[in-house]
Amino acid sequence: MAAKRVEVGPLADGDVVAAGAAIARAFQDEPMLVHVLPDPTERARRAPAFFAQGLAFARLVGAAYAPVAGPTAAVFGWPLPLEELPPERLAAAGLQPLPDVLGAEAAARFAALEASVEAAQARLVPPPCWYLAAIGVDPAHQGQGIGGALARAVLAQAAAAGLPACLWTDRAANLPFYRGLGMGLVGEGVAPGSGLRYWIFRRDPA
């Protein structure tokens, strides 16, 4: 029997919080999130707002998608270099300073990790390009083709703009998934200070 087609569309205003919570559930044991928020209780409490902030930001500068059937998963990304937005516009969209969302120490860990990995990514996939920042499917809904459908929505944005797409992952188990989307592994490394291993993928427009 053929797999059911997963329909995805732009994330609706009212679904940002639920979609952020779905990504957080998918990421609870992700090495990046464990490094940033090592305490499991704190991680469960703060991660939904962290991912909701990412989704809200992407809706301003890039794109965020979720299944049409409901926000049980989501993906978000944006074109690089990033558009500079005035603080008042960020505030109007409900975006808060990262230390308010994660806590000061966790925000510093995230900023250091992000700067290190994204510098390596920029060397391998120089802007302009599209960056797939995060994708997550609630564990209760995994294995249904939702993740692939969401990723292809962002990859289609990149292709429509005639730009390469890029992303990084911190799980070796994810490598076949991204290769299956036509992405090529272009680099890997270990982030200084965290010991976090990462892999960088790229897909050029056809």
PDB file of N, CA and C in Angstrom, residues 11-79:
ATOM      1  N   LEU A  11       3.212  27.783   8.618  1.00  0.00           N
ATOM      2  CA  LEU A  11       2.755  27.709  10.003  1.00  0.00           C
ATOM      3  C   LEU A  11       1.824  28.882  10.314  1.00  0.00           C
ATOM      4  N   ALA A  12       0.665  28.585  10.866  1.00  0.00           N
ATOM      5  CA  ALA A  12      -0.322  29.609  11.189  1.00  0.00           C
ATOM      6  C   ALA A  12       0.037  30.322  12.483  1.00  0.00           C
ATOM      7  N   ASP A  13      -0.466  31.562  12.617  1.00  0.00           N
ATOM      8  CA  ASP A  13      -0.203  32.365  13.815  1.00  0.00           C
ATOM      9  C   ASP A  13      -0.515  31.602  15.094  1.00  0.00           C
ATOM     10  N   GLY A  14      -1.670  30.982  15.123  1.00  0.00           N
ATOM     11  CA  GLY A  14      -2.120  30.340  16.349  1.00  0.00           C
ATOM     12  C   GLY A  14      -1.453  29.020  16.664  1.00  0.00           C
ATOM     13  N   ASP A  15      -0.566  28.535  15.782  1.00  0.00           N
ATOM     14  CA  ASP A  15       0.057  27.231  15.976  1.00  0.00           C
ATOM     15  C   ASP A  15       1.527  27.308  16.383  1.00  0.00           C
ATOM     16  N   VAL A  16       2.053  28.521  16.564  1.00  0.00           N
ATOM     17  CA  VAL A  16       3.482  28.663  16.860  1.00  0.00           C
ATOM     18  C   VAL A  16       3.846  27.980  18.171  1.00  0.00           C
ATOM     19  N   VAL A  17       3.051  28.201  19.211  1.00  0.00           N
ATOM     20  CA  VAL A  17       3.363  27.624  20.523  1.00  0.00           C
ATOM     21  C   VAL A  17       3.290  26.101  20.477  1.00  0.00           C
ATOM     22  N   ALA A  18       2.239  25.559  19.878  1.00  0.00           N
ATOM     23  CA  ALA A  18       2.090  24.102  19.798  1.00  0.00           C
ATOM     24  C   ALA A  18       3.190  23.474  18.958  1.00  0.00           C
ATOM     25  N   ALA A  19       3.553  24.128  17.867  1.00  0.00           N
ATOM     26  CA  ALA A  19       4.617  23.601  17.015  1.00  0.00           C
ATOM     27  C   ALA A  19       5.960  23.645  17.734  1.00  0.00           C
ATOM     28  N   GLY A  20       6.206  24.719  18.495  1.00  0.00           N
ATOM     29  CA  GLY A  20       7.432  24.789  19.273  1.00  0.00           C
ATOM     30  C   GLY A  20       7.512  23.666  20.295  1.00  0.00           C
ATOM     31  N   ALA A  21       6.385  23.343  20.915  1.00  0.00           N
ATOM     32  CA  ALA A  21       6.347  22.254  21.880  1.00  0.00           C
ATOM     33  C   ALA A  21       6.599  20.906  21.201  1.00  0.00           C
ATOM     34  N   ALA A  22       6.084  20.727  19.987  1.00  0.00           N
ATOM     35  CA  ALA A  22       6.305  19.473  19.253  1.00  0.00           C
ATOM     36  C   ALA A  22       7.787  19.290  18.928  1.00  0.00           C
ATOM     37  N   ILE A  23       8.438  20.354  18.447  1.00  0.00           N
ATOM     38  CA  ILE A  23       9.870  20.262  18.160  1.00  0.00           C
ATOM     39  C   ILE A  23      10.634  19.961  19.446  1.00  0.00           C
ATOM     40  N   ALA A  24      10.257  20.638  20.545  1.00  0.00           N
ATOM     41  CA  ALA A  24      10.947  20.414  21.818  1.00  0.00           C
ATOM     42  C   ALA A  24      10.862  18.956  22.246  1.00  0.00           C
ATOM     43  N   ARG A  25       9.699  18.321  22.080  1.00  0.00           N
ATOM     44  CA  ARG A  25       9.577  16.908  22.442  1.00  0.00           C
ATOM     45  C   ARG A  25      10.496  16.041  21.576  1.00  0.00           C
ATOM     46  N   ALA A  26      10.624  16.407  20.315  1.00  0.00           N
ATOM     47  CA  ALA A  26      11.505  15.656  19.420  1.00  0.00           C
ATOM     48  C   ALA A  26      12.973  15.830  19.795  1.00  0.00           C
ATOM     49  N   PHE A  27      13.318  16.978  20.359  1.00  0.00           N
ATOM     50  CA  PHE A  27      14.713  17.325  20.641  1.00  0.00           C
ATOM     51  C   PHE A  27      15.134  17.054  22.085  1.00  0.00           C
ATOM     52  N   GLN A  28      14.277  16.471  22.904  1.00  0.00           N
ATOM     53  CA  GLN A  28      14.598  16.360  24.325  1.00  0.00           C
ATOM     54  C   GLN A  28      15.927  15.680  24.607  1.00  0.00           C
ATOM     55  N   ASP A  29      16.300  14.703  23.791  1.00  0.00           N
ATOM     56  CA  ASP A  29      17.573  14.002  24.006  1.00  0.00           C
ATOM     57  C   ASP A  29      18.605  14.347  22.950  1.00  0.00           C
ATOM     58  N   GLU A  30      18.375  15.406  22.186  1.00  0.00           N
ATOM     59  CA  GLU A  30      19.315  15.830  21.140  1.00  0.00           C
ATOM     60  C   GLU A  30      20.588  16.357  21.797  1.00  0.00           C
ATOM     61  N   PRO A  31      21.770  15.937  21.313  1.00  0.00           N
ATOM     62  CA  PRO A  31      23.016  16.384  21.955  1.00  0.00           C
ATOM     63  C   PRO A  31      23.131  17.902  22.104  1.00  0.00           C
ATOM     64  N   MET A  32      22.720  18.649  21.082  1.00  0.00           N
ATOM     65  CA  MET A  32      22.803  20.102  21.178  1.00  0.00           C
ATOM     66  C   MET A  32      21.991  20.634  22.348  1.00  0.00           C
ATOM     67  N   LEU A  33      20.758  20.173  22.470  1.00  0.00           N
ATOM     68  CA  LEU A  33      19.880  20.689  23.514  1.00  0.00           C
ATOM     69  C   LEU A  33      20.332  20.213  24.890  1.00  0.00           C
ATOM     70  N   VAL A  34      20.858  19.000  24.972  1.00  0.00           N
ATOM     71  CA  VAL A  34      21.382  18.489  26.240  1.00  0.00           C
ATOM     72  C   VAL A  34      22.585  19.315  26.688  1.00  0.00           C
ATOM     73  N   HIS A  35      23.425  19.700  25.736  1.00  0.00           N
ATOM     74  CA  HIS A  35      24.577  20.553  26.064  1.00  0.00           C
ATOM     75  C   HIS A  35      24.119  21.920  26.561  1.00  0.00           C
ATOM     76  N   VAL A  36      23.145  22.499  25.882  1.00  0.00           N
ATOM     77  CA  VAL A  36      22.680  23.838  26.246  1.00  0.00           C
ATOM     78  C   VAL A  36      21.921  23.821  27.566  1.00  0.00           C
ATOM     79  N   LEU A  37      21.053  22.824  27.744  1.00  0.00           N
ATOM     80  CA  LEU A  37      20.214  22.706  28.940  1.00  0.00           C
ATOM     81  C   LEU A  37      20.419  21.318  29.547  1.00  0.00           C
ATOM     82  N   PRO A  38      21.491  21.124  30.296  1.00  0.00           N
ATOM     83  CA  PRO A  38      21.812  19.775  30.766  1.00  0.00           C
ATOM     84  C   PRO A  38      20.831  19.191  31.775  1.00  0.00           C
ATOM     85  N   ASP A  39      20.134  20.025  32.531  1.00  0.00           N
ATOM     86  CA  ASP A  39      19.171  19.508  33.489  1.00  0.00           C
ATOM     87  C   ASP A  39      17.879  19.122  32.770  1.00  0.00           C
ATOM     88  N   PRO A  40      17.430  17.868  32.858  1.00  0.00           N
ATOM     89  CA  PRO A  40      16.256  17.418  32.088  1.00  0.00           C
ATOM     90  C   PRO A  40      14.980  18.183  32.417  1.00  0.00           C
ATOM     91  N   THR A  41      14.799  18.543  33.674  1.00  0.00           N
ATOM     92  CA  THR A  41      13.588  19.280  34.051  1.00  0.00           C
ATOM     93  C   THR A  41      13.602  20.685  33.451  1.00  0.00           C
ATOM     94  N   GLU A  42      14.752  21.333  33.548  1.00  0.00           N
ATOM     95  CA  GLU A  42      14.895  22.670  32.967  1.00  0.00           C
ATOM     96  C   GLU A  42      14.756  22.613  31.450  1.00  0.00           C
ATOM     97  N   ARG A  43      15.290  21.561  30.861  1.00  0.00           N
ATOM     98  CA  ARG A  43      15.208  21.392  29.406  1.00  0.00           C
ATOM     99  C   ARG A  43      13.753  21.255  28.973  1.00  0.00           C
ATOM    100  N   ALA A  44      12.999  20.427  29.666  1.00  0.00           N
ATOM    101  CA  ALA A  44      11.589  20.241  29.319  1.00  0.00           C
ATOM    102  C   ALA A  44      10.793  21.526  29.509  1.00  0.00           C
ATOM    103  N   ARG A  45      11.192  22.339  30.485  1.00  0.00           N
ATOM    104  CA  ARG A  45      10.457  23.573  30.770  1.00  0.00           C
ATOM    105  C   ARG A  45      10.769  24.675  29.760  1.00  0.00           C
ATOM    106  N   ARG A  46      12.040  24.797  29.393  1.00  0.00           N
ATOM    107  CA  ARG A  46      12.458  25.943  28.571  1.00  0.00           C
ATOM    108  C   ARG A  46      12.462  25.675  27.062  1.00  0.00           C
ATOM    109  N   ALA A  47      12.645  24.429  26.645  1.00  0.00           N
ATOM    110  CA  ALA A  47      12.800  24.133  25.222  1.00  0.00           C
ATOM    111  C   ALA A  47      11.592  24.529  24.371  1.00  0.00           C
ATOM    112  N   PRO A  48      10.344  24.328  24.813  1.00  0.00           N
ATOM    113  CA  PRO A  48       9.223  24.722  23.954  1.00  0.00           C
ATOM    114  C   PRO A  48       9.235  26.201  23.577  1.00  0.00           C
ATOM    115  N   ALA A  49       9.534  27.076  24.534  1.00  0.00           N
ATOM    116  CA  ALA A  49       9.593  28.513  24.230  1.00  0.00           C
ATOM    117  C   ALA A  49      10.778  28.826  23.320  1.00  0.00           C
ATOM    118  N   PHE A  50      11.891  28.121  23.508  1.00  0.00           N
ATOM    119  CA  PHE A  50      13.065  28.320  22.655  1.00  0.00           C
ATOM    120  C   PHE A  50      12.736  28.034  21.191  1.00  0.00           C
ATOM    121  N   PHE A  51      12.085  26.900  20.936  1.00  0.00           N
ATOM    122  CA  PHE A  51      11.755  26.561  19.554  1.00  0.00           C
ATOM    123  C   PHE A  51      10.618  27.427  19.017  1.00  0.00           C
ATOM    124  N   ALA A  52       9.675  27.814  19.872  1.00  0.00           N
ATOM    125  CA  ALA A  52       8.630  28.739  19.429  1.00  0.00           C
ATOM    126  C   ALA A  52       9.236  30.067  18.996  1.00  0.00           C
ATOM    127  N   GLN A  53      10.287  30.510  19.700  1.00  0.00           N
ATOM    128  CA  GLN A  53      10.984  31.746  19.306  1.00  0.00           C
ATOM    129  C   GLN A  53      11.629  31.566  17.928  1.00  0.00           C
ATOM    130  N   GLY A  54      12.241  30.409  17.698  1.00  0.00           N
ATOM    131  CA  GLY A  54      12.842  30.151  16.391  1.00  0.00           C
ATOM    132  C   GLY A  54      11.810  30.179  15.277  1.00  0.00           C
ATOM    133  N   LEU A  55      10.661  29.593  15.537  1.00  0.00           N
ATOM    134  CA  LEU A  55       9.584  29.597  14.541  1.00  0.00           C
ATOM    135  C   LEU A  55       9.082  31.010  14.278  1.00  0.00           C
ATOM    136  N   ALA A  56       8.887  31.795  15.349  1.00  0.00           N
ATOM    137  CA  ALA A  56       8.407  33.165  15.188  1.00  0.00           C
ATOM    138  C   ALA A  56       9.420  34.007  14.411  1.00  0.00           C
ATOM    139  N   PHE A  57      10.697  33.808  14.708  1.00  0.00           N
ATOM    140  CA  PHE A  57      11.733  34.546  13.993  1.00  0.00           C
ATOM    141  C   PHE A  57      11.740  34.160  12.510  1.00  0.00           C
ATOM    142  N   ALA A  58      11.641  32.871  12.244  1.00  0.00           N
ATOM    143  CA  ALA A  58      11.646  32.411  10.855  1.00  0.00           C
ATOM    144  C   ALA A  58      10.463  32.970  10.075  1.00  0.00           C
ATOM    145  N   ARG A  59       9.325  33.133  10.730  1.00  0.00           N
ATOM    146  CA  ARG A  59       8.158  33.682  10.030  1.00  0.00           C
ATOM    147  C   ARG A  59       8.378  35.144   9.647  1.00  0.00           C
ATOM    148  N   LEU A  60       9.307  35.807  10.329  1.00  0.00           N
ATOM    149  CA  LEU A  60       9.636  37.192   9.974  1.00  0.00           C
ATOM    150  C   LEU A  60      10.648  37.269   8.829  1.00  0.00           C
ATOM    151  N   VAL A  61      11.662  36.407   8.878  1.00  0.00           N
ATOM    152  CA  VAL A  61      12.789  36.558   7.950  1.00  0.00           C
ATOM    153  C   VAL A  61      12.911  35.435   6.935  1.00  0.00           C
ATOM    154  N   GLY A  62      12.165  34.344   7.125  1.00  0.00           N
ATOM    155  CA  GLY A  62      12.305  33.198   6.232  1.00  0.00           C
ATOM    156  C   GLY A  62      11.013  32.449   6.072  1.00  0.00           C
ATOM    157  N   ALA A  63      10.970  31.218   6.562  1.00  0.00           N
ATOM    158  CA  ALA A  63       9.772  30.392   6.395  1.00  0.00           C
ATOM    159  C   ALA A  63       9.678  29.376   7.518  1.00  0.00           C
ATOM    160  N   ALA A  64       8.458  29.061   7.891  1.00  0.00           N
ATOM    161  CA  ALA A  64       8.177  28.002   8.859  1.00  0.00           C
ATOM    162  C   ALA A  64       6.980  27.218   8.350  1.00  0.00           C
ATOM    163  N   TYR A  65       7.077  25.896   8.400  1.00  0.00           N
ATOM    164  CA  TYR A  65       6.026  25.027   7.886  1.00  0.00           C
ATOM    165  C   TYR A  65       5.634  23.996   8.940  1.00  0.00           C
ATOM    166  N   ALA A  66       4.388  23.542   8.839  1.00  0.00           N
ATOM    167  CA  ALA A  66       3.871  22.485   9.704  1.00  0.00           C
ATOM    168  C   ALA A  66       2.905  21.637   8.887  1.00  0.00           C
ATOM    169  N   PRO A  67       2.586  20.435   9.354  1.00  0.00           N
ATOM    170  CA  PRO A  67       1.571  19.638   8.658  1.00  0.00           C
ATOM    171  C   PRO A  67       0.226  20.362   8.663  1.00  0.00           C
ATOM    172  N   VAL A  68      -0.483  20.301   7.560  1.00  0.00           N
ATOM    173  CA  VAL A  68      -1.807  20.917   7.468  1.00  0.00           C
ATOM    174  C   VAL A  68      -2.760  20.274   8.475  1.00  0.00           C
ATOM    175  N   ALA A  69      -2.548  19.005   8.765  1.00  0.00           N
ATOM    176  CA  ALA A  69      -3.430  18.290   9.697  1.00  0.00           C
ATOM    177  C   ALA A  69      -3.303  18.775  11.136  1.00  0.00           C
ATOM    178  N   GLY A  70      -2.232  19.505  11.450  1.00  0.00           N
ATOM    179  CA  GLY A  70      -2.050  20.002  12.811  1.00  0.00           C
ATOM    180  C   GLY A  70      -0.579  20.151  13.148  1.00  0.00           C
ATOM    181  N   PRO A  71      -0.251  20.991  14.140  1.00  0.00           N
ATOM    182  CA  PRO A  71       1.155  21.294  14.452  1.00  0.00           C
ATOM    183  C   PRO A  71       1.838  20.222  15.297  1.00  0.00           C
ATOM    184  N   THR A  72       1.849  19.001  14.790  1.00  0.00           N
ATOM    185  CA  THR A  72       2.529  17.900  15.465  1.00  0.00           C
ATOM    186  C   THR A  72       4.010  17.856  15.104  1.00  0.00           C
ATOM    187  N   ALA A  73       4.430  18.770  14.238  1.00  0.00           N
ATOM    188  CA  ALA A  73       5.813  18.843  13.784  1.00  0.00           C
ATOM    189  C   ALA A  73       5.989  20.204  13.124  1.00  0.00           C
ATOM    190  N   ALA A  74       7.233  20.584  12.913  1.00  0.00           N
ATOM    191  CA  ALA A  74       7.476  21.845  12.217  1.00  0.00           C
ATOM    192  C   ALA A  74       8.916  21.891  11.743  1.00  0.00           C
ATOM    193  N   VAL A  75       9.139  22.791  10.798  1.00  0.00           N
ATOM    194  CA  VAL A  75      10.473  23.071  10.288  1.00  0.00           C
ATOM    195  C   VAL A  75      10.577  24.574  10.114  1.00  0.00           C
ATOM    196  N   PHE A  76      11.783  25.096  10.297  1.00  0.00           N
ATOM    197  CA  PHE A  76      11.958  26.521  10.008  1.00  0.00           C
ATOM    198  C   PHE A  76      13.364  26.792   9.492  1.00  0.00           C
ATOM    199  N   GLY A  77      13.462  27.862   8.719  1.00  0.00           N
ATOM    200  CA  GLY A  77      14.747  28.255   8.157  1.00  0.00           C
ATOM    201  C   GLY A  77      14.650  29.638   7.552  1.00  0.00           C
ATOM    202  N   TRP A  78      15.786  30.097   7.033  1.00  0.00           N
ATOM    203  CA  TRP A  78      15.822  31.455   6.480  1.00  0.00           C
ATOM    204  C   TRP A  78      16.993  31.598   5.507  1.00  0.00           C
ATOM    205  N   PRO A  79      16.904  32.614   4.656  1.00  0.00           N
ATOM    206  CA  PRO A  79      18.021  32.873   3.746  1.00  0.00           C
ATOM    207  C   PRO A  79      19.154  33.571   4.488  1.00  0.00           C
TER     208      PRO A  79
END
